[in-house]
Amino acid sequence: MNSGDLYKKEKITRPDGTKPHALVIGGGVTGLTTASVLLNAGCKITVIAERYSERGPQDKEIVSKIAGALWEWPPAVCGSHGNDTDEQLKNLKKWSQISYVQFSDLADKYGANKTGIRKRMSCFLFERKLTGGGLKKKLEIAEICQKFSDDVPGLINKYNLNSNRDKMGSNIMDAYEHLSYVIDPEQYLYWLGESLEKKGVNLLHDVLEDTIHEETPYLLQCYKADILINCTGMSARELCCDKKLKPLRGILIHVKNDGKKFKKIESCISISRRDTDVHDSNEEKLKAEEGRFEFIVPRNDDILILGGYAQMGKEKLHWNESKHNYLKKMKDGCVKLYPELEKAEFTDYYYRVGIRPFRDEPRVGQDEQDPRIFHNYGHGGSGYTLSYGCALDIRKVVKEYLEKESRPHSNL
């Protein structure tokens, strides 16, 4: 895909030729990316949010800062939207491909030290031979992504994986690798926010107390804006009365990746696997285990992420670890795949947990009731992967609304 076609100099103006003012609500990756895309299209931008990402560990971190932030081709192993229809997958793939190109451009233009975007080889492993949708996905990745390989024995050797089941290893039947992008959320969100502020965008603190429809007239008047872009993530469940939005709890472990205890890991490794050792009849426990996967991702030059859990319907940030052993199971699963991680040392603030905004289909488009409102939320565990693609769709419908009549539609 030619990034020049995606990011051509397309400007948005009012019918009289003046610059429109967009008020973006939400300070996470979706909000800041949407603000950046609309700013580049010629809009004046103001962003409001209850919280933004801050440097260092915080008691109340936004979920975008906690994310694993590995770009994945849908349906994603780590950020899947469930049983997607063909039409839903078509949109997810379009959005993902756009983001892949943009992350490549940003990494080449600005470098990892500024943006936090790193090019990483990413290896996906399977305990069965791929057929059907899995095989189709592999063939699509071979076309879309750079440096593709599906040499299973070669990949097991290259990544020093434990594939011996007799020695507590994984029965790896299929595998492939490709060039991907890992974003260090703390660095990236800081860079993105700083870039916006340098271009005159105000990042302000504000809290909405009523629904989007009730607040919009006041907000547009208060901030002297023409349109409102709702990128509020999980908060949209109440703000939009959106019953389709569900909490998806994500848990990840952080360990040191300095090369002292084990050879420094520079590539991503993942295997999706349900916990086949669970024989408990407790339905809640079984459901929680279904969201577990082995996920080894070098977040930056010093920290390695081990994971993970994606637990549907869980919206509490705390749990009884002595009862559930989530953190132990996550590390043990990664050690089973890559035994050297037994020596891994936790960082001081060694695990992260956040509530991802899950929706069977992300809501990206114009509001059905108030044409001045546009929605961009519900990306589940794929916020970074979908960020630029969804922002471009928002740019398109905003341009149509401001320059000609459009038919409101945002999948509520």
XYZ file of C-alpha atoms in Angstrom:
412
model
C 0.000 0.000 0.000
C 1.330 3.401 -1.006
C 1.382 5.720 1.985
C 1.294 8.679 -0.368
C -2.186 7.633 -1.448
C -3.281 7.418 2.182
C -1.875 10.703 3.372
C -2.328 12.965 0.418
C -2.720 16.645 1.280
C -6.486 16.627 1.644
C -7.826 19.710 3.419
C -11.117 20.113 5.259
C -12.812 23.509 5.092
C -16.207 25.022 5.751
C -18.286 25.969 2.683
C -17.009 29.557 3.058
C -13.420 28.312 2.936
C -12.602 28.955 6.606
C -10.960 26.503 9.000
C -13.373 24.333 11.056
C -12.789 23.682 14.767
C -12.999 20.081 16.026
C -13.294 19.244 19.720
C -11.800 15.793 20.392
C -12.828 14.059 23.622
C -10.332 11.474 24.854
C -6.603 11.597 25.589
C -5.650 8.032 24.658
C -4.121 6.743 21.445
C -7.415 6.981 19.525
C -8.100 10.567 20.588
C -4.578 11.876 19.977
C -4.264 10.053 16.635
C -7.620 11.391 15.453
C -6.608 14.878 16.569
C -3.342 14.592 14.624
C -5.049 13.417 11.426
C -7.679 16.190 11.549
C -5.017 18.779 12.349
C -3.028 17.707 9.282
C -6.223 18.072 7.247
C -6.459 21.751 8.210
C -8.803 21.697 11.201
C -8.304 23.687 14.350
C -8.168 21.157 17.214
C -8.885 21.194 20.924
C -8.578 18.005 22.974
C -10.252 17.479 26.341
C -9.838 14.468 28.628
C -10.125 13.562 32.274
C -6.576 12.156 32.199
C -3.627 11.900 29.818
C -0.680 9.547 29.860
C 2.058 10.677 32.232
C 5.695 9.663 32.558
C 6.450 6.851 34.991
C 4.053 4.506 36.847
C 0.839 6.100 38.050
C -1.979 4.907 40.286
C -4.565 5.715 37.624
C -2.918 5.019 34.277
C -4.977 5.332 31.114
C -5.439 2.042 29.279
C -3.565 3.274 26.174
C -0.384 3.551 28.254
C -0.749 0.001 29.591
C -1.303 -1.638 26.195
C 1.039 -4.243 24.726
C 0.872 -2.204 21.496
C 2.065 -4.830 19.020
C 0.712 -4.302 15.502
C -1.222 -7.408 14.437
C -3.092 -8.415 11.317
C -6.736 -9.221 12.139
C -8.218 -11.303 13.538
C -5.525 -10.565 16.123
C -4.168 -13.177 18.536
C -3.852 -10.605 21.311
C -6.569 -8.094 20.375
C -9.228 -10.173 18.661
C -12.739 -8.844 18.255
C -14.207 -12.343 18.496
C -16.334 -13.908 15.772
C -16.004 -11.175 13.177
C -18.191 -11.208 10.090
C -16.607 -10.914 6.647
C -17.673 -7.260 6.446
C -16.273 -6.484 9.896
C -12.977 -8.175 9.033
C -12.809 -6.180 5.818
C -12.901 -2.937 7.808
C -10.440 -4.197 10.437
C -7.972 -5.230 7.730
C -8.286 -1.895 5.939
C -7.688 0.041 9.148
C -4.793 -2.208 10.174
C -3.032 -1.933 6.829
C -3.204 1.856 6.930
C -1.675 1.886 10.431
C 1.092 -0.510 9.331
C 2.133 1.899 6.596
C 1.946 4.913 8.897
C 3.995 3.284 11.669
C 6.603 2.398 9.050
C 6.734 6.010 7.859
C 6.951 7.420 11.400
C 9.673 4.967 12.414
C 11.741 5.845 9.331
C 11.197 9.593 9.603
C 11.584 10.207 13.348
C 13.185 7.084 14.827
C 12.461 5.000 17.931
C 14.133 7.374 20.375
C 11.540 10.050 19.637
C 8.415 8.083 18.794
C 8.845 4.813 20.672
C 7.995 2.947 17.443
C 10.335 0.005 16.809
C 10.544 -2.381 13.909
C 10.443 -5.916 15.307
C 10.257 -9.345 13.762
C 7.128 -11.015 15.106
C 6.756 -14.810 15.283
C 3.347 -16.476 15.723
C 3.164 -20.135 16.747
C 0.354 -22.689 16.575
C -0.195 -26.110 18.119
C -2.138 -27.267 15.073
C -1.632 -27.081 11.324
C -3.343 -23.973 10.009
C -6.437 -24.456 7.860
C -9.479 -22.361 6.949
C -9.398 -18.842 8.373
C -5.998 -19.328 9.991
C -4.420 -20.346 6.703
C -6.151 -17.470 4.911
C -4.744 -15.044 7.466
C -1.231 -16.420 6.994
C -1.448 -15.994 3.228
C -2.728 -12.425 3.618
C 0.151 -11.572 5.947
C 2.589 -12.962 3.384
C 1.200 -10.395 0.915
C 0.870 -7.428 3.294
C 3.905 -7.611 5.584
C 7.613 -7.493 4.894
C 10.157 -10.272 5.625
C 7.611 -13.099 5.804
C 8.715 -16.665 6.510
C 6.836 -19.853 7.442
C 9.811 -22.208 7.795
C 8.636 -23.942 10.980
C 11.852 -25.843 11.889
C 13.921 -22.785 11.025
C 11.787 -20.521 13.235
C 11.904 -22.946 16.192
C 15.689 -22.924 15.903
C 15.970 -19.171 15.281
C 13.956 -18.246 18.382
C 15.384 -21.051 20.551
C 11.902 -22.305 21.413
C 11.070 -25.346 23.523
C 9.080 -27.537 21.150
C 9.688 -30.816 23.031
C 6.434 -31.848 24.692
C 8.236 -34.548 26.684
C 10.227 -31.733 28.325
C 7.210 -29.553 29.087
C 7.490 -27.725 25.780
C 4.913 -26.693 23.188
C 3.818 -28.910 20.318
C 4.466 -26.384 17.547
C 2.791 -27.566 14.337
C 2.746 -24.335 12.355
C 4.451 -20.941 12.538
C 5.262 -17.808 10.607
C 7.116 -14.554 11.160
C 6.989 -11.108 9.588
C 8.183 -7.573 10.209
C 5.867 -5.747 12.592
C 5.890 -2.695 14.827
C 5.952 -2.465 18.610
C 5.027 0.864 20.119
C 6.257 1.890 23.559
C 3.012 3.575 24.680
C 4.601 5.821 27.291
C 7.097 7.266 24.798
C 4.664 7.349 21.875
C 1.817 9.103 23.687
C 4.246 11.673 25.085
C 5.670 12.323 21.612
C 2.232 12.491 19.997
C 0.878 14.880 22.638
C 3.988 17.071 22.525
C 3.797 17.204 18.714
C 0.185 18.384 18.895
C 0.973 21.069 21.476
C 3.881 22.370 19.393
C 1.411 22.855 16.540
C -0.941 24.894 18.703
C -3.342 22.210 19.949
C -4.588 22.663 23.513
C -4.706 19.460 25.604
C -7.151 20.402 28.350
C -8.657 18.623 31.340
C -12.422 18.330 31.528
C -14.983 15.758 32.683
C -18.368 15.036 31.116
C -21.153 14.556 33.642
C -24.074 13.782 31.315
C -24.493 11.876 28.061
C -22.811 12.963 24.846
C -26.092 14.227 23.402
C -26.874 16.274 26.496
C -23.352 17.704 26.744
C -22.709 18.495 23.076
C -24.549 21.863 22.807
C -22.740 23.151 25.906
C -19.334 21.793 24.842
C -19.513 23.204 21.329
C -20.533 26.589 22.703
C -17.978 26.545 25.533
C -15.035 25.639 23.293
C -16.387 27.490 20.229
C -16.151 24.304 18.147
C -18.109 23.160 15.097
C -18.000 19.407 15.654
C -17.266 16.926 18.438
C -15.229 13.701 18.030
C -15.987 11.128 20.721
C -12.897 8.980 21.444
C -13.754 8.164 25.056
C -13.135 4.396 25.019
C -14.812 2.523 27.860
C -16.491 5.696 29.115
C -18.639 5.669 25.980
C -20.720 2.894 27.550
C -22.349 5.484 29.814
C -21.826 8.598 27.701
C -23.517 7.022 24.659
C -25.726 4.499 26.467
C -23.953 1.904 24.312
C -24.940 -1.560 25.513
C -22.700 -3.180 22.889
C -19.562 -1.893 24.620
C -18.076 -4.438 27.035
C -15.083 -4.391 29.389
C -12.107 -6.525 28.335
C -9.536 -6.728 31.133
C -5.955 -6.981 29.951
C -3.078 -8.119 32.192
C 0.622 -8.002 31.285
C 3.878 -8.570 33.209
C 6.999 -6.406 32.843
C 10.469 -7.961 33.264
C 13.968 -6.629 32.710
C 15.394 -7.196 29.233
C 18.967 -5.991 29.813
C 20.803 -9.160 28.728
C 22.121 -9.961 32.224
C 19.932 -12.940 33.173
C 19.162 -14.191 29.664
C 20.090 -13.215 26.133
C 18.337 -9.967 25.282
C 15.151 -10.631 23.309
C 14.766 -8.396 20.258
C 11.759 -10.034 18.553
C 8.141 -10.780 19.447
C 6.903 -14.318 20.091
C 3.293 -15.348 20.619
C 1.241 -18.522 20.816
C -2.510 -18.533 21.370
C -3.481 -21.353 23.696
C -6.380 -22.158 25.965
C -5.472 -23.630 29.319
C -6.039 -27.309 28.526
C -4.936 -28.321 32.033
C -8.031 -26.736 33.613
C -10.552 -29.401 34.690
C -12.480 -27.244 37.142
C -16.211 -27.263 36.452
C -16.488 -23.671 37.642
C -17.739 -21.841 34.545
C -16.346 -18.442 35.589
C -12.838 -19.883 35.984
C -13.001 -21.587 32.598
C -14.105 -18.382 30.888
C -11.236 -16.465 32.465
C -8.714 -19.048 31.255
C -9.988 -18.857 27.677
C -8.496 -15.390 27.385
C -4.932 -16.480 28.182
C -2.140 -16.477 25.613
C 1.648 -16.556 25.634
C 2.960 -13.189 24.519
C 6.651 -12.173 24.642
C 7.228 -8.634 23.388
C 10.238 -6.316 23.837
C 8.464 -3.060 24.641
C 11.574 -0.893 24.373
C 15.328 -1.344 24.847
C 15.009 -2.284 28.537
C 11.616 -3.861 29.234
C 10.128 -7.156 28.073
C 6.383 -7.752 28.269
C 5.123 -11.211 29.199
C 1.486 -12.061 28.924
C -1.184 -12.265 28.898
C -4.853 -12.232 29.673
C -7.770 -10.718 27.778
C -10.740 -11.385 30.059
C -14.146 -10.499 28.673
C -16.608 -8.974 31.125
C -14.003 -8.301 33.827
C -13.860 -4.643 34.826
C -12.174 -4.741 38.228
C -8.500 -3.792 38.264
C -7.746 -6.048 41.239
C -8.195 -9.765 41.924
C -7.244 -12.413 44.484
C -3.871 -13.598 43.136
C -3.568 -16.424 45.681
C -6.849 -17.789 44.324
C -6.446 -17.201 40.584
C -2.642 -17.199 40.094
C -2.969 -15.107 36.938
C 0.530 -13.616 37.178
C 2.135 -16.991 37.917
C 0.323 -18.665 35.024
C 1.379 -15.923 32.635
C 5.062 -16.248 33.500
C 4.943 -20.059 33.643
C 3.336 -20.151 30.192
C 6.067 -17.978 28.710
C 8.781 -20.042 30.437
C 7.271 -23.191 28.946
C 7.715 -21.657 25.506
C 11.052 -19.938 26.172
C 12.805 -21.614 29.174
C 15.432 -18.865 29.603
C 12.693 -16.623 30.991
C 12.773 -18.633 34.221
C 15.682 -16.336 35.166
C 13.775 -13.139 34.345
C 13.673 -10.387 36.971
C 10.547 -8.310 37.414
C 10.721 -4.542 37.097
C 9.869 -2.506 40.204
C 6.310 -2.001 38.987
C 6.028 -5.443 37.474
C 2.501 -5.855 36.159
C -0.045 -3.710 34.352
C -3.790 -4.098 34.166
C -6.285 -2.064 32.159
C -9.871 -2.249 30.932
C -10.052 -2.253 27.141
C -13.232 -1.005 25.387
C -14.471 -4.062 23.472
C -17.146 -3.961 20.812
C -17.980 -6.610 18.208
C -17.542 -3.828 15.673
C -15.743 -0.551 16.524
C -18.032 2.447 16.289
C -16.439 4.688 13.685
C -18.621 7.277 11.994
C -21.203 10.024 12.332
C -23.833 10.003 15.057
C -27.333 8.994 13.992
C -29.084 11.693 16.045
C -26.769 14.706 16.039
C -24.703 15.173 12.849
C -22.215 17.366 14.732
C -21.028 14.311 16.707
C -18.599 11.692 15.367
C -17.604 8.489 17.155
C -14.334 6.553 17.219
C -14.259 3.953 20.002
C -14.649 0.249 20.793
C -11.300 -1.039 19.470
C -10.769 -3.659 22.186
C -7.159 -4.808 22.358
C -6.324 -3.409 18.913
C -6.277 0.324 19.649
C -2.823 0.969 18.223
C -3.267 -1.414 15.293
C -6.463 0.329 14.183
C -5.582 3.881 15.218
C -4.592 5.535 11.941
C -7.048 3.630 9.771
C -10.001 4.614 11.957
C -8.781 8.217 12.150
C -8.738 8.421 8.354
C -12.335 7.198 8.207
C -13.270 9.939 10.678
C -11.473 12.447 8.466
C -13.527 11.270 5.501
C -16.954 11.582 7.169
C -16.034 14.913 8.799
C -15.058 16.286 5.404
C -18.318 15.049 3.874
C -20.368 16.631 6.647
C -18.621 19.989 6.549
C -18.499 20.267 2.764
C -21.643 18.464 1.639
C -24.581 16.499 2.981
C -23.856 13.004 4.338
C -25.908 10.146 5.713
C -25.144 9.668 9.438
C -24.020 6.154 10.395
C -21.839 4.957 13.271
C -23.005 1.391 14.038
C -24.841 2.040 17.284
